[in-house]
CSV table of C-alpha atoms and ligand atoms in Angstrom, one decimal:
chain,number,residue,atom,x,y,z
U,1,MET,CA,4.0,-77.7,-16.0
U,2,SER,CA,7.5,-78.4,-15.3
U,3,PHE,CA,10.6,-77.6,-17.4
U,4,ARG,CA,14.6,-78.3,-17.6
U,5,ALA,CA,17.0,-75.7,-16.5
U,6,TYR,CA,20.6,-76.3,-15.6
U,7,ALA,CA,22.2,-75.2,-12.2
U,8,ALA,CA,25.3,-75.2,-10.3
U,9,PRO,CA,24.3,-77.2,-6.8
U,10,ALA,CA,27.0,-75.7,-5.2
U,11,ALA,CA,29.9,-73.2,-5.8
U,12,GLY,CA,32.6,-74.0,-8.3
U,13,LYS,CA,30.4,-77.3,-9.5
U,14,GLU,CA,29.7,-78.7,-12.6
U,15,LEU,CA,26.0,-77.4,-13.6
U,16,GLU,CA,23.4,-80.4,-12.9
U,17,PRO,CA,19.8,-80.8,-15.1
U,18,ILE,CA,16.9,-79.5,-12.4
U,19,GLN,CA,13.2,-79.3,-13.3
U,20,LEU,CA,11.5,-76.3,-12.3
U,21,GLU,CA,7.7,-75.1,-12.0
U,22,ARG,CA,5.8,-72.8,-14.4
U,23,PRO,CA,4.3,-70.5,-12.2
U,24,SER,CA,0.5,-70.6,-12.5
U,25,GLU,CA,-0.1,-66.8,-12.6
U,26,LEU,CA,2.1,-64.1,-13.6
U,27,GLY,CA,2.7,-60.9,-11.6
U,28,PRO,CA,1.2,-57.8,-13.1
U,29,PHE,CA,3.9,-56.5,-15.3
U,30,ASP,CA,5.4,-60.2,-15.9
U,31,VAL,CA,6.3,-62.0,-19.0
U,32,GLU,CA,7.0,-65.5,-19.3
U,33,ILE,CA,9.8,-66.1,-22.4
U,34,LEU,CA,10.4,-69.3,-23.8
U,35,VAL,CA,14.0,-69.2,-24.3
U,36,GLU,CA,15.7,-69.6,-27.5
U,37,CYS,CA,19.3,-69.1,-26.6
U,38,CYS,CA,21.6,-67.4,-23.7
U,39,GLY,CA,25.2,-66.5,-24.1
U,40,ILE,CA,27.4,-67.1,-21.1
U,41,CYS,CA,28.9,-64.1,-20.0
U,42,HIS,CA,32.2,-64.3,-17.5
U,43,SER,CA,29.8,-63.0,-14.9
U,44,ASP,CA,27.8,-66.5,-15.1
U,45,ILE,CA,31.6,-68.2,-14.3
U,46,HIS,CA,31.6,-65.4,-11.0
U,47,LEU,CA,28.5,-66.6,-9.5
U,48,ILE,CA,29.0,-70.2,-10.2
U,49,ASP,CA,31.9,-69.8,-8.3
U,50,ASN,CA,30.9,-67.5,-6.0
U,51,ASP,CA,33.2,-64.8,-6.2
U,52,TRP,CA,31.1,-61.9,-5.5
U,53,ARG,CA,29.6,-63.5,-1.9
U,54,ILE,CA,26.3,-62.9,-3.5
U,55,SER,CA,25.8,-66.2,-4.9
U,56,SER,CA,22.8,-69.2,-3.3
U,57,TYR,CA,22.6,-72.6,-4.7
U,58,PRO,CA,21.4,-74.3,-6.5
U,59,LEU,CA,22.4,-71.1,-9.0
U,60,ILE,CA,21.1,-71.1,-12.8
U,61,PRO,CA,22.8,-68.6,-14.7
U,62,GLY,CA,22.2,-66.9,-17.6
U,63,HIS,CA,21.6,-63.3,-18.3
U,64,GLU,CA,21.9,-62.4,-22.0
U,65,VAL,CA,18.7,-64.3,-22.9
U,66,VAL,CA,16.9,-63.8,-26.1
U,67,GLY,CA,13.2,-65.7,-26.5
U,68,LYS,CA,9.5,-65.5,-27.4
U,69,ILE,CA,6.8,-64.0,-25.3
U,70,VAL,CA,4.2,-66.8,-24.5
U,71,ARG,CA,2.3,-65.2,-21.7
U,72,LYS,CA,2.1,-61.9,-19.7
U,73,GLY,CA,1.1,-60.1,-17.0
U,74,ALA,CA,-2.7,-58.3,-16.7
U,75,LEU,CA,-0.7,-55.1,-17.1
U,76,VAL,CA,1.4,-55.9,-19.3
U,77,GLN,CA,1.6,-53.3,-22.2
U,78,ASN,CA,4.7,-52.9,-24.4
U,79,VAL,CA,5.1,-56.0,-25.2
U,80,LYS,CA,2.9,-59.0,-26.6
U,81,GLU,CA,2.7,-62.6,-26.9
U,82,GLY,CA,5.0,-63.9,-29.5
U,83,ASP,CA,7.7,-61.1,-29.5
U,84,ARG,CA,11.1,-61.7,-29.8
U,85,VAL,CA,12.7,-60.1,-26.8
U,86,GLY,CA,16.1,-59.7,-25.2
U,87,VAL,CA,16.8,-59.6,-21.4
U,88,GLY,CA,19.8,-59.1,-19.9
U,89,TRP,CA,21.9,-58.3,-16.3
U,90,GLN,CA,18.6,-56.5,-14.8
U,91,CYS,CA,15.4,-57.6,-15.0
U,92,ALA,CA,13.8,-55.6,-12.6
U,93,SER,CA,13.9,-52.1,-10.7
U,94,CYS,CA,11.7,-49.9,-8.8
U,95,LEU,CA,11.2,-47.1,-11.4
U,96,ALA,CA,10.6,-44.7,-9.4
U,97,CYS,CA,13.7,-43.3,-8.0
U,98,GLU,CA,16.1,-40.9,-8.9
U,99,TRP,CA,18.2,-43.6,-10.6
U,100,CYS,CA,15.5,-44.7,-12.8
U,101,GLU,CA,13.9,-41.5,-13.6
U,102,ARG,CA,17.2,-40.7,-15.1
U,103,GLY,CA,17.4,-44.0,-17.1
U,104,GLU,CA,20.1,-45.2,-14.5
U,105,GLU,CA,18.1,-48.0,-13.8
U,106,PRO,CA,21.3,-50.6,-12.8
U,107,ALA,CA,21.9,-47.7,-10.0
U,108,CYS,CA,18.6,-48.7,-8.4
U,109,ASP,CA,18.7,-49.8,-4.7
U,110,HIS,CA,15.8,-52.3,-5.8
U,111,HIS,CA,17.9,-52.9,-8.8
U,112,VAL,CA,17.2,-57.0,-9.8
U,113,ALA,CA,19.8,-59.9,-11.4
U,114,THR,CA,17.9,-61.8,-13.7
U,115,CYS,CA,20.1,-64.5,-12.4
U,116,VAL,CA,20.7,-64.2,-8.6
U,117,GLY,CA,18.2,-65.5,-5.9
U,118,ARG,CA,16.2,-66.1,-8.8
U,119,PRO,CA,16.3,-68.6,-11.9
U,120,GLY,CA,18.4,-67.3,-14.8
U,121,GLY,CA,18.5,-68.6,-18.7
U,122,TYR,CA,20.1,-71.4,-18.5
U,123,ALA,CA,16.7,-73.2,-18.8
U,124,GLU,CA,14.0,-73.6,-21.1
U,125,TYR,CA,12.0,-70.8,-19.6
U,126,LEU,CA,12.6,-67.1,-18.0
U,127,ILE,CA,10.2,-64.8,-16.1
U,128,ALA,CA,11.0,-60.9,-16.5
U,129,ASP,CA,9.4,-57.7,-15.9
U,130,SER,CA,8.2,-56.9,-19.2
U,131,ARG,CA,10.1,-53.1,-18.9
U,132,PHE,CA,13.1,-54.9,-18.8
U,133,ALA,CA,12.3,-56.6,-21.9
U,134,PHE,CA,13.8,-55.9,-24.8
U,135,PRO,CA,12.3,-56.3,-28.7
U,136,ILE,CA,15.4,-57.7,-31.2
U,137,PRO,CA,15.8,-56.0,-34.1
U,138,GLU,CA,14.8,-58.0,-36.8
U,139,ALA,CA,18.3,-57.8,-38.5
U,140,LEU,CA,19.9,-59.4,-35.4
U,141,PRO,CA,20.0,-62.8,-35.9
U,142,SER,CA,19.1,-64.8,-32.2
U,143,GLU,CA,22.7,-66.1,-31.2
U,144,SER,CA,24.5,-63.0,-32.4
U,145,ALA,CA,21.9,-60.5,-30.7
U,146,ALA,CA,21.9,-62.5,-27.0
U,147,PRO,CA,25.9,-61.3,-25.9
U,148,LEU,CA,24.4,-57.9,-26.6
U,149,LEU,CA,22.1,-57.9,-23.7
U,150,CYS,CA,25.3,-57.9,-21.3
U,151,GLY,CA,28.3,-58.0,-22.8
U,152,GLY,CA,27.4,-55.5,-25.6
U,153,ILE,CA,25.4,-52.7,-23.1
U,154,THR,CA,28.7,-53.0,-21.1
U,155,VAL,CA,30.6,-51.5,-23.6
U,156,PHE,CA,28.2,-49.5,-25.5
U,157,THR,CA,27.3,-47.4,-22.2
U,158,PRO,CA,31.1,-46.2,-22.1
U,159,LEU,CA,31.9,-46.1,-25.8
U,160,SER,CA,29.0,-43.8,-26.6
U,161,ARG,CA,29.5,-41.7,-23.3
U,162,PHE,CA,33.1,-41.3,-23.2
U,163,ALA,CA,34.7,-41.7,-26.9
U,164,SER,CA,34.5,-39.2,-29.6
U,165,PRO,CA,35.1,-40.6,-33.2
U,166,SER,CA,38.8,-38.7,-33.2
U,167,ASP,CA,39.6,-40.6,-30.0
U,168,ARG,CA,42.2,-43.4,-30.4
U,169,VAL,CA,40.6,-45.8,-28.2
U,170,GLY,CA,42.0,-48.8,-26.6
U,171,VAL,CA,40.8,-52.0,-25.8
U,172,ILE,CA,41.9,-54.4,-23.1
U,173,GLY,CA,40.9,-58.3,-23.2
U,174,ILE,CA,39.1,-59.4,-26.3
U,175,GLY,CA,36.6,-62.0,-24.6
U,176,GLY,CA,33.1,-61.5,-25.1
U,177,LEU,CA,33.2,-58.0,-23.9
U,178,GLY,CA,36.4,-56.9,-25.8
U,179,HIS,CA,35.3,-58.7,-29.2
U,180,LEU,CA,32.0,-56.3,-29.3
U,181,ALA,CA,34.0,-53.0,-28.1
U,182,LEU,CA,35.9,-53.4,-31.0
U,183,GLN,CA,33.2,-53.2,-33.4
U,184,PHE,CA,31.3,-50.6,-31.3
U,185,ALA,CA,34.0,-48.6,-31.1
U,186,ARG,CA,35.3,-48.8,-35.1
U,187,ALA,CA,31.5,-48.0,-36.0
U,188,MET,CA,31.7,-45.3,-33.7
U,189,GLY,CA,34.9,-43.7,-35.7
U,190,CYS,CA,37.6,-44.3,-33.4
U,191,GLU,CA,41.2,-45.5,-34.0
U,192,VAL,CA,41.0,-49.2,-32.7
U,193,THR,CA,43.6,-50.7,-31.3
U,194,ALA,CA,43.3,-54.3,-29.4
U,195,PHE,CA,45.3,-55.3,-26.6
U,196,SER,CA,45.5,-59.1,-25.7
U,197,THR,CA,47.7,-61.2,-23.8
U,198,SER,CA,46.5,-63.8,-27.1
U,199,PRO,CA,48.5,-63.3,-30.5
U,200,SER,CA,46.4,-65.8,-32.1
U,201,LYS,CA,43.5,-63.5,-31.8
U,202,GLU,CA,45.1,-60.7,-33.9
U,203,ALA,CA,43.6,-61.8,-37.2
U,204,GLU,CA,39.9,-61.9,-35.7
U,205,ALA,CA,40.4,-58.6,-33.6
U,206,LYS,CA,41.5,-56.6,-36.9
U,207,ARG,CA,38.6,-58.3,-38.5
U,208,LEU,CA,36.1,-57.2,-36.1
U,209,GLY,CA,37.5,-53.5,-36.6
U,210,ALA,CA,40.9,-53.3,-34.7
U,211,HIS,CA,43.4,-51.0,-36.5
U,212,HIS,CA,46.2,-52.0,-34.6
U,213,PHE,CA,46.5,-55.3,-32.4
U,214,VAL,CA,49.3,-55.2,-30.0
U,215,VAL,CA,50.1,-58.4,-27.4
U,216,SER,CA,50.3,-56.7,-23.7
U,217,THR,CA,52.9,-58.8,-22.7
U,218,ASP,CA,55.1,-57.2,-25.5
U,219,GLU,CA,57.1,-54.7,-22.8
U,220,LYS,CA,58.7,-52.8,-25.5
U,221,ALA,CA,55.3,-52.4,-27.7
U,222,MET,CA,53.3,-50.8,-24.5
U,223,LYS,CA,56.2,-48.9,-23.9
U,224,ALA,CA,56.2,-47.2,-27.4
U,225,LEU,CA,52.5,-46.4,-26.6
U,226,ALA,CA,53.0,-44.3,-23.4
U,227,ASN,CA,50.3,-41.4,-23.6
U,228,SER,CA,48.8,-42.5,-26.8
U,229,PHE,CA,44.9,-42.7,-25.9
U,230,ASP,CA,42.1,-40.8,-25.1
U,231,LEU,CA,40.1,-43.8,-24.1
U,232,ILE,CA,41.3,-47.3,-22.7
U,233,LEU,CA,38.4,-49.8,-21.4
U,234,SER,CA,39.2,-53.0,-19.3
U,235,THR,CA,36.8,-55.9,-20.3
U,236,VAL,CA,39.5,-58.6,-18.0
U,237,THR,CA,38.6,-60.8,-15.2
U,238,ALA,CA,42.2,-60.2,-13.7
U,239,ASP,CA,44.2,-57.5,-10.9
U,240,LEU,CA,46.6,-55.7,-14.0
U,241,ASN,CA,49.3,-53.2,-13.6
U,242,TRP,CA,47.3,-50.1,-13.5
U,243,PRO,CA,49.8,-47.4,-13.2
U,244,MET,CA,51.6,-48.9,-16.5
U,245,TRP,CA,48.0,-48.9,-18.3
U,246,LEU,CA,47.1,-45.2,-17.0
U,247,SER,CA,50.6,-44.6,-18.6
U,248,LEU,CA,49.1,-45.2,-22.0
U,249,VAL,CA,46.2,-42.9,-21.4
U,250,ARG,CA,47.4,-39.6,-23.0
U,251,LYS,CA,46.0,-35.8,-20.8
U,252,HIS,CA,42.9,-35.6,-20.7
U,253,GLY,CA,42.7,-39.1,-21.4
U,254,ARG,CA,40.3,-41.8,-19.1
U,255,LEU,CA,41.1,-45.4,-17.8
U,256,GLN,CA,37.7,-47.3,-17.9
U,257,LEU,CA,37.3,-50.4,-16.2
U,258,VAL,CA,33.7,-52.9,-16.9
U,259,GLY,CA,35.8,-55.9,-16.2
U,260,ALA,CA,35.2,-57.4,-12.3
U,261,SER,CA,38.8,-57.4,-11.9
U,262,PRO,CA,39.0,-58.9,-7.7
U,263,GLY,CA,41.4,-56.6,-6.2
U,264,ASN,CA,42.1,-52.7,-5.7
U,265,ILE,CA,43.5,-50.0,-8.1
U,266,SER,CA,46.6,-47.9,-6.4
U,267,VAL,CA,48.2,-45.5,-9.2
U,268,PRO,CA,50.2,-42.3,-8.5
U,269,VAL,CA,48.5,-39.6,-7.7
U,270,MET,CA,50.4,-36.9,-9.8
U,271,GLN,CA,49.9,-39.1,-12.8
U,272,LEU,CA,46.2,-38.3,-12.7
U,273,VAL,CA,46.6,-34.3,-11.4
U,274,GLY,CA,49.3,-34.0,-13.4
U,275,GLY,CA,48.1,-35.9,-16.5
U,276,GLN,CA,44.3,-35.0,-15.9
U,277,LYS,CA,43.5,-37.9,-16.4
U,278,THR,CA,40.2,-40.4,-15.0
U,279,ILE,CA,39.7,-43.4,-13.6
U,280,SER,CA,36.3,-44.9,-13.9
U,281,GLY,CA,33.7,-47.8,-14.0
U,282,THR,CA,30.0,-48.9,-15.3
U,283,ILE,CA,28.0,-51.8,-14.9
U,284,ILE,CA,25.8,-52.3,-17.9
U,285,GLY,CA,23.5,-49.9,-18.8
U,286,GLY,CA,20.1,-48.1,-18.6
U,287,ARG,CA,16.7,-49.0,-20.6
U,288,ALA,CA,17.2,-46.7,-22.9
U,289,GLY,CA,20.8,-47.0,-23.6
U,290,ILE,CA,19.8,-50.6,-24.0
U,291,ARG,CA,16.9,-49.6,-26.8
U,292,LYS,CA,20.4,-47.3,-28.5
U,293,MET,CA,22.4,-49.9,-28.5
U,294,LEU,CA,20.4,-52.3,-30.3
U,295,ALA,CA,19.4,-50.1,-32.9
U,296,PHE,CA,22.7,-49.5,-33.6
U,297,ALA,CA,24.1,-52.8,-33.7
U,298,ALA,CA,21.0,-53.6,-36.2
U,299,ARG,CA,22.3,-50.5,-38.4
U,300,HIS,CA,25.9,-50.8,-38.5
U,301,GLY,CA,26.9,-54.4,-38.1
U,302,VAL,CA,27.5,-55.3,-35.1
U,303,ARG,CA,27.3,-58.9,-34.4
U,304,ALA,CA,28.0,-60.9,-31.6
U,305,GLN,CA,30.5,-63.8,-32.8
U,306,ALA,CA,28.9,-66.7,-31.2
U,307,GLU,CA,29.9,-70.4,-30.9
U,308,VAL,CA,26.8,-72.5,-30.4
U,309,LEU,CA,26.3,-75.2,-28.2
U,310,PRO,CA,23.0,-77.1,-27.8
U,311,LEU,CA,22.1,-76.7,-23.6
U,312,ASP,CA,22.6,-80.2,-22.9
U,313,ARG,CA,26.7,-79.2,-23.7
U,314,VAL,CA,26.6,-76.3,-20.8
U,315,ASN,CA,29.4,-77.4,-18.9
U,316,GLU,CA,31.6,-78.1,-22.1
U,317,ALA,CA,30.5,-74.4,-22.9
U,318,VAL,CA,31.2,-73.3,-19.5
U,319,ALA,CA,34.8,-75.1,-19.3
U,320,ARG,CA,35.7,-73.0,-22.9
U,321,VAL,CA,34.7,-69.9,-21.1
U,322,ARG,CA,37.3,-70.5,-18.3
U,323,ALA,CA,39.9,-71.7,-20.4
U,324,ASN,CA,39.8,-68.3,-22.3
U,325,GLN,CA,39.0,-70.8,-25.8
U,326,ALA,CA,35.6,-69.2,-26.4
U,327,ARG,CA,35.9,-67.1,-30.2
U,328,TYR,CA,34.1,-64.9,-28.5
U,329,ARG,CA,31.0,-65.9,-26.8
U,330,MET,CA,29.8,-69.3,-25.9
U,331,VAL,CA,26.0,-69.4,-26.5
U,332,LEU,CA,23.7,-72.0,-25.5
U,333,LYS,CA,20.5,-73.5,-27.8
U,334,VAL,CA,17.9,-73.9,-26.1
U,335,GLN,CA,14.9,-74.7,-28.7
M,401,LIG,P1,35.7,-63.4,-21.0
M,401,LIG,O1,34.7,-63.6,-22.7
M,401,LIG,O2,36.0,-64.7,-20.7
M,401,LIG,O3,37.2,-62.3,-22.1
M,401,LIG,C1,37.8,-61.9,-20.8
M,401,LIG,C2,39.2,-61.8,-21.7
M,401,LIG,O4,40.0,-61.1,-20.3
M,401,LIG,C3,39.9,-63.1,-22.5
M,401,LIG,O5,39.2,-63.4,-23.4
M,401,LIG,C4,41.0,-62.4,-22.2
M,401,LIG,O6,41.5,-62.0,-23.2
M,401,LIG,C5,41.5,-61.1,-20.7
M,401,LIG,N1,42.0,-62.2,-19.9
M,401,LIG,C6,41.3,-62.9,-19.2
M,401,LIG,N2,42.5,-63.5,-18.0
M,401,LIG,C7,43.3,-62.7,-18.2
M,401,LIG,C8,44.5,-62.2,-17.4
M,401,LIG,N3,45.0,-62.9,-16.2
M,401,LIG,N4,45.4,-61.2,-17.4
M,401,LIG,C9,45.2,-60.2,-18.6
M,401,LIG,N5,43.7,-60.3,-19.8
M,401,LIG,C10,43.1,-61.5,-19.8
M,401,LIG,O7,35.1,-62.4,-20.2
M,401,LIG,P2,33.8,-61.5,-20.3
M,401,LIG,O8,32.1,-62.1,-20.8
M,401,LIG,O9,33.8,-60.5,-21.6
M,401,LIG,O10,33.4,-60.4,-19.0
M,401,LIG,C11,34.8,-59.7,-18.7
M,401,LIG,C12,34.6,-59.3,-17.2
M,401,LIG,O11,33.5,-58.5,-17.3
M,401,LIG,C13,34.3,-60.2,-16.3
M,401,LIG,O12,35.0,-59.7,-15.3
M,401,LIG,C14,33.2,-60.0,-16.4
M,401,LIG,O13,32.4,-60.6,-14.8
M,401,LIG,C15,32.8,-58.2,-16.3
M,401,LIG,N6,31.3,-58.0,-16.7
M,401,LIG,C16,31.2,-56.8,-16.7
M,401,LIG,C17,29.5,-56.1,-16.6
M,401,LIG,C18,29.4,-54.8,-16.2
M,401,LIG,O14,28.3,-54.4,-16.3
M,401,LIG,N7,30.7,-53.7,-15.6
M,401,LIG,C19,29.1,-56.4,-17.6
M,401,LIG,C20,29.4,-58.1,-17.6
M,401,LIG,C21,30.8,-58.8,-17.6
M,401,LIG,P3,42.8,-61.9,-24.1
M,401,LIG,O15,42.8,-63.5,-24.2
M,401,LIG,O16,42.5,-61.1,-25.2
M,401,LIG,O17,43.8,-61.2,-23.4
M,402,LIG,ZN1,27.2,-60.5,-18.2
């Protein structure tokens, strides 16, 4: 039986509908998911544009999927038909190496990305390893849960690892990841500052959890914040003035990168040595972390603010992300 998906035919092109075949048999640990909705992460845009030189075409993006299991392989134990589950950026790993054992599955050499070299979630059906399909807590509506599977875990990982309740935390970029980071950091008890290039986001950033809102192009306001933050989390897609951002971090503080800025970082060594500061990066999070993140979101009211469009309006949705118009995550409604 065939089903509908949307694919970019070549780098940077608009997506087009295509038909795919459902496999007659599943791998022993695989599940087939009837996709209910799928978020549009900026990583999908990087993939469509082949920014990372790992894309192959036709490319079906989508790695923030929520849907119902309709079929499962012979050895699947943790989920059953009818379960509502979510799948994020990673849909398989070896589950045997040092990293998988430690719960650091994203570091596995056999890490499989949901929509790299295989069809992703801008589609009616998705196949994933059942061990990377996570039951969605009942309290979370599907549209606001889907973006948690990539955007949510990506900011939850460094916040839960590095932020203490008494910390002052800054979030750079109030987009899909950033608007979730504000909510998680606030719920963790931190004093939260939103840094944005979009003054129009102030009221919403504060409603989402920011105590303070700073327009990051305002040089005077930025200078006044020197040595203020225990943790600054960058979620932006662009290269920034990293020495300036590091100067806002206080002694023993950390500048943490999760946004896929394309360039290099050059900072004065003595800012790191003298200030005993750290610059670090992380990708997504392991399976145990995803389960904790979903439970935390359900309990503390962390919800993606979704702008929902039907799957056949995918190009409009992608264009809104490209133009930084999404407030704050575009989500495709598939069923
Ligand atoms: P997004 O929704 O497009 O948000 C990015 C935000 O960055 C924008 O809303 C904007 O916020 C800010 N921004 C954009 N261009 C900028 C510029 N030139 N200068 C300064 N700020 C700018 O994207 P997203 O889905 O949150 O993803 C953000 C990045 O994280 C992407 O590169 C994505 O690939 C990456 N990512 C990484 C991981 C990981 O595992 N590490 C996981 C998911 C995504 P303001 O309007 O507030 O300035
Ligand atoms: Zn993503």
